[in-house]
mmCIF file of C-alpha atoms in Angstrom:
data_model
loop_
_atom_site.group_PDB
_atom_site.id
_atom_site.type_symbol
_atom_site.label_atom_id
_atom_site.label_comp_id
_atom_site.label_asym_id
_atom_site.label_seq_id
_atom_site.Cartn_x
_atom_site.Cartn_y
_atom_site.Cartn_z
ATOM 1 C CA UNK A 1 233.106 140.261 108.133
ATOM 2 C CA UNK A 2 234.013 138.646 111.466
ATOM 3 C CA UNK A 3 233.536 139.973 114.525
ATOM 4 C CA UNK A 4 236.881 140.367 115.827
ATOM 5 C CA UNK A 5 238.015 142.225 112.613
ATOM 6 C CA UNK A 6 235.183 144.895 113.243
ATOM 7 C CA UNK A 7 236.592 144.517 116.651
ATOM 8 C CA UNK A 8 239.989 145.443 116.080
ATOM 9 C CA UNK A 9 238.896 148.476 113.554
ATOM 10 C CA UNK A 10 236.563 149.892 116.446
ATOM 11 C CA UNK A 11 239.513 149.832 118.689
ATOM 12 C CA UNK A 12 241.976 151.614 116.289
ATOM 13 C CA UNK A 13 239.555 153.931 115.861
ATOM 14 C CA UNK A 14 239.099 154.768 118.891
ATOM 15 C CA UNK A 15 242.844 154.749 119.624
ATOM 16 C CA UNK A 16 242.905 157.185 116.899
ATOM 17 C CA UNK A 17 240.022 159.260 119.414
ATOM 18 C CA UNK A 18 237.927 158.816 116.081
ATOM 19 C CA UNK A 19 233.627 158.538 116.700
ATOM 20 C CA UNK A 20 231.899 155.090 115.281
ATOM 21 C CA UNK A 21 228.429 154.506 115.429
ATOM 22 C CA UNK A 22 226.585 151.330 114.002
ATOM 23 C CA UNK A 23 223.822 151.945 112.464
ATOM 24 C CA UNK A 24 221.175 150.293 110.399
ATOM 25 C CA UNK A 25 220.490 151.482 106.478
ATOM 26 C CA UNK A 26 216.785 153.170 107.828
ATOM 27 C CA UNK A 27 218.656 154.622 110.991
ATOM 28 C CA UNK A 28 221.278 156.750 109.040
ATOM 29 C CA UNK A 29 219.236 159.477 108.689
ATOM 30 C CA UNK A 30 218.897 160.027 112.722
ATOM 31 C CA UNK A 31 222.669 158.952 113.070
ATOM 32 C CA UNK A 32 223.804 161.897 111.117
ATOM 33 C CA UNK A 33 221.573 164.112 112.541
ATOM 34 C CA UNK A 34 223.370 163.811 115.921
ATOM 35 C CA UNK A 35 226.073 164.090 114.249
ATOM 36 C CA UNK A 36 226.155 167.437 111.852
ATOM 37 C CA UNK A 37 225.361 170.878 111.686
ATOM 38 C CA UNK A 38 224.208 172.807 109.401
ATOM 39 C CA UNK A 39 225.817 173.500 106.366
ATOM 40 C CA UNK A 40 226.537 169.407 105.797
ATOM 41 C CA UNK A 41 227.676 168.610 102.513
ATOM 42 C CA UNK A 42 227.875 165.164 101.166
ATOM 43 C CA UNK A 43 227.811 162.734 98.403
ATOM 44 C CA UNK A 44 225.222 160.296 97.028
ATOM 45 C CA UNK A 45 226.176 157.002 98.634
ATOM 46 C CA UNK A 46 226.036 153.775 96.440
ATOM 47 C CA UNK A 47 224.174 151.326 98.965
ATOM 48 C CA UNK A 48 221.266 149.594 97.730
ATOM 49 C CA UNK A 49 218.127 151.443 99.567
ATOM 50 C CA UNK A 50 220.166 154.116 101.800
ATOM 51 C CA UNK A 51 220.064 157.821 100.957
ATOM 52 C CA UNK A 52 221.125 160.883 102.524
ATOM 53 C CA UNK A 53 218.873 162.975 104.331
ATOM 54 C CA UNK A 54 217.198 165.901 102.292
ATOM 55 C CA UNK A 55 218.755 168.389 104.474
ATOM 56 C CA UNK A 56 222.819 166.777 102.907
ATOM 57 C CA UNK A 57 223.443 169.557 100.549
ATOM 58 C CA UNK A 58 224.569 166.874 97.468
ATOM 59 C CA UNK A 59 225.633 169.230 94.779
ATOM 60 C CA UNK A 60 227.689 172.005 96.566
ATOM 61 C CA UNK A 61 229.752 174.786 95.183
ATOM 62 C CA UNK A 62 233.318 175.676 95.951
ATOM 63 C CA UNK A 63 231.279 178.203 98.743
ATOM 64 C CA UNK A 64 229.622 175.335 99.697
ATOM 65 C CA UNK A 65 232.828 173.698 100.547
ATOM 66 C CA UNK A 66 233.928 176.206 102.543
ATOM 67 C CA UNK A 67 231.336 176.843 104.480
ATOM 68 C CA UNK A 68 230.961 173.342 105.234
ATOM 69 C CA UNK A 69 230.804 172.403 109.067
ATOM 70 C CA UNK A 70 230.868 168.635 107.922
ATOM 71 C CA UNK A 71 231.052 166.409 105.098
ATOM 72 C CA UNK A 72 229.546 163.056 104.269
ATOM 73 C CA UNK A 73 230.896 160.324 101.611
ATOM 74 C CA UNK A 74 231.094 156.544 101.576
ATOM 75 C CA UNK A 75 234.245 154.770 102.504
ATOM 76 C CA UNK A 76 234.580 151.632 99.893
ATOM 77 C CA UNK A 77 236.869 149.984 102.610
ATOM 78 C CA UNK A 78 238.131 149.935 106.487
ATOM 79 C CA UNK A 79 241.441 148.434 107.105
ATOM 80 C CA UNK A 80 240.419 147.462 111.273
ATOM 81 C CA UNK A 81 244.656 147.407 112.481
ATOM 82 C CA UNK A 82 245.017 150.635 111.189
ATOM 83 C CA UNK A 83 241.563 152.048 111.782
ATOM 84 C CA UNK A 84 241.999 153.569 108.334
ATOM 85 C CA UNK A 85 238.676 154.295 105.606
ATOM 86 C CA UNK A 86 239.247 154.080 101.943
ATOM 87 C CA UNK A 87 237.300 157.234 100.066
ATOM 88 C CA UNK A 88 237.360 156.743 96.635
ATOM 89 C CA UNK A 89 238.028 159.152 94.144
ATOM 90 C CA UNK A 90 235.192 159.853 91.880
ATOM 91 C CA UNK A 91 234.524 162.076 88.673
ATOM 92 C CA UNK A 92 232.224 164.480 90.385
ATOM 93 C CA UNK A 93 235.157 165.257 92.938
ATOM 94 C CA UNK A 94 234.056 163.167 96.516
ATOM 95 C CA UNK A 95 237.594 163.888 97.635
ATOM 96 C CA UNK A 96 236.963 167.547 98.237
ATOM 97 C CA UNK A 97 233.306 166.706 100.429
ATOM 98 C CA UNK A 98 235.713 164.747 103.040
ATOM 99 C CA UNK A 99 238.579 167.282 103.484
ATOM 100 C CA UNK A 100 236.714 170.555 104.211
ATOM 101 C CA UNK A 101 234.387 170.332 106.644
ATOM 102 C CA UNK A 102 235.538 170.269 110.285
ATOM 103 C CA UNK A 103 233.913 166.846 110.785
ATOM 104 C CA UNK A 104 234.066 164.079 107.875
ATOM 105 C CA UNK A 105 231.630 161.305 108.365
ATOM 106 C CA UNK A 106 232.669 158.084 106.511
ATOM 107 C CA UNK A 107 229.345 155.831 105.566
ATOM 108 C CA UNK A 108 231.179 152.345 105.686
ATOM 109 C CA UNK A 109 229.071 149.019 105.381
ATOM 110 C CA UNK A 110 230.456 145.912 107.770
ATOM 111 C CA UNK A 111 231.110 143.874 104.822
ATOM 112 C CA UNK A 112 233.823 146.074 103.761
ATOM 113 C CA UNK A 113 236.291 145.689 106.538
ATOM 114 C CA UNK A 114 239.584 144.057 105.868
ATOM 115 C CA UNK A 115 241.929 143.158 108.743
ATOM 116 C CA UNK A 116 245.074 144.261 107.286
ATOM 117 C CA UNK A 117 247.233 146.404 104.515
ATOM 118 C CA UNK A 118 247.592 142.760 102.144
ATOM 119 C CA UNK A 119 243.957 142.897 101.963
ATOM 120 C CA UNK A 120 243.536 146.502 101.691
ATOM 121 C CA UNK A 121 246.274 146.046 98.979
ATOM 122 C CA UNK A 122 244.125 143.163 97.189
ATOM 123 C CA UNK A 123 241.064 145.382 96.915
ATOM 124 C CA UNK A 124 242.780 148.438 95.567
ATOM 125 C CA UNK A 125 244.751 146.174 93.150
ATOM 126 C CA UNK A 126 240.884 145.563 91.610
ATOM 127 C CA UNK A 127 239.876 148.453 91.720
ATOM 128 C CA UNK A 128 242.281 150.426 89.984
ATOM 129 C CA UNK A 129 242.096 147.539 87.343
ATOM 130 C CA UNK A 130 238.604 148.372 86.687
ATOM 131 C CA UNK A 131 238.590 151.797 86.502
ATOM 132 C CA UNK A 132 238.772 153.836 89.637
ATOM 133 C CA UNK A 133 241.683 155.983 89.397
ATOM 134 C CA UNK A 134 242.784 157.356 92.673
ATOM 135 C CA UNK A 135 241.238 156.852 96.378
ATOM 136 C CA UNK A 136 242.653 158.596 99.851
ATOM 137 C CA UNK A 137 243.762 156.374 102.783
ATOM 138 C CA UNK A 138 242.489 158.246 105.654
ATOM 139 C CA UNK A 139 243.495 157.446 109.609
ATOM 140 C CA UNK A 140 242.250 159.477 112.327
ATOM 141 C CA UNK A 141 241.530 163.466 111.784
ATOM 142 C CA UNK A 142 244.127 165.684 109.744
ATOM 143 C CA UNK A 143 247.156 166.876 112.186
ATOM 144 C CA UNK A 144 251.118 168.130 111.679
ATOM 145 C CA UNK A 145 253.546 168.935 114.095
ATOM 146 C CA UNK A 146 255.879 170.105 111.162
ATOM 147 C CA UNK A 147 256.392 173.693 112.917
ATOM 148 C CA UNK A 148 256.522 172.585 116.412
ATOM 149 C CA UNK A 149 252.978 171.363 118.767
ATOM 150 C CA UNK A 150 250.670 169.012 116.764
ATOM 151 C CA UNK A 151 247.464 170.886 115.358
ATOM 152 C CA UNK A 152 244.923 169.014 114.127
ATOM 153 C CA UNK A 153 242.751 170.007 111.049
ATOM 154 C CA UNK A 154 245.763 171.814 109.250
ATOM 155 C CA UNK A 155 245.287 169.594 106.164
ATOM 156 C CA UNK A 156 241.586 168.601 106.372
ATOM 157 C CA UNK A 157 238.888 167.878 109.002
ATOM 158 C CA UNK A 158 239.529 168.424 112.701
ATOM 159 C CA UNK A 159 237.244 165.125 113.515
ATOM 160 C CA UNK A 160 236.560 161.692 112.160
ATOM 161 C CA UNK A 161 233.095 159.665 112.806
ATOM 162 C CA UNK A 162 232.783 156.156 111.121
ATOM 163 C CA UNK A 163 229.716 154.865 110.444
ATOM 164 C CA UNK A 164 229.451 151.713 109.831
ATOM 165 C CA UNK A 165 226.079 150.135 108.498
ATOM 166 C CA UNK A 166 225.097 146.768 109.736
ATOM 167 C CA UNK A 167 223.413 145.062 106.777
#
């Protein structure tokens, strides 16, 4: 991916006040350490040669989920002029590990940054074709302001850290 697209998603991001961190696949581990607290639940992330930490509960219950102070899944995409991650929707349920922690940490690799919505579009357009049946567009935290002042985390997590492994 060029640099000015992962340019342009690191500054809608933090438009959107959402965290990014670059890390390598070995640094992960210490990445999400500085960024969780205990309970983190997560999913098992489908990069070649990166894992969760041991401490990532990987199978939780419904408890689990509430209890949750953060949640970890891989994005499949990041659209950089909206500062939006893709999170696929999966058999074993990865949609619910991103919405009920306070913090959701997206695992996104470079490569998979698109500059716009067409391309964004493209990709889904694939996807769905081969199989994957639903997926969440996610920009910036959860928030309303249907009953008056905006609160944030009404819907889903309060907070939103990207990161995105260089490969």
């Amino acid at each position: 991916m060029s640099t000015g697209t992962v340019a342009t998603f690191e500054d809608s991001l933090e438009r959107l006040e959402v965290g990014w961190t670059h890390a390598s696949p070995d640094g992960l581990a210490d990445v999400l350490e500085g960024l969780c607290s205990d309970p983190t639940i997560g999913v098992s992330l489908p990069y070649d040669g990166v894992d969760l930490p041991d401490w990532v509960n990987t199978d939780p219950t419904p408890a689990d989920l509430r209890e949750a102070n953060a949640g970890v899944t891989a994005a499949g995409l990041g659209i950089a002029d909206y500062g939006s991650v893709v999170v696929q929707g999966t058999p074993d349920g990865v949609e619910p590990v991103s919405l009920f922690g306070d913090l959701h940490v997206a695992v996104l690799r470079r490569s998979d940054i698109v500059p716009g919505m067409p391309e964004a579009f493209d990709w889904l357009g694939e996807e769905f074709r081969t199989g994957h049946s639903s997926a969440i567009i996610a920009t910036g935290p959860s928030a309303t302001a249907d009953m008056g002042a905006l609160v944030k985390g009404a819907h889903g997590p309060k907070e939103v850290h990207v990161v995105i492994l260089d490969e």
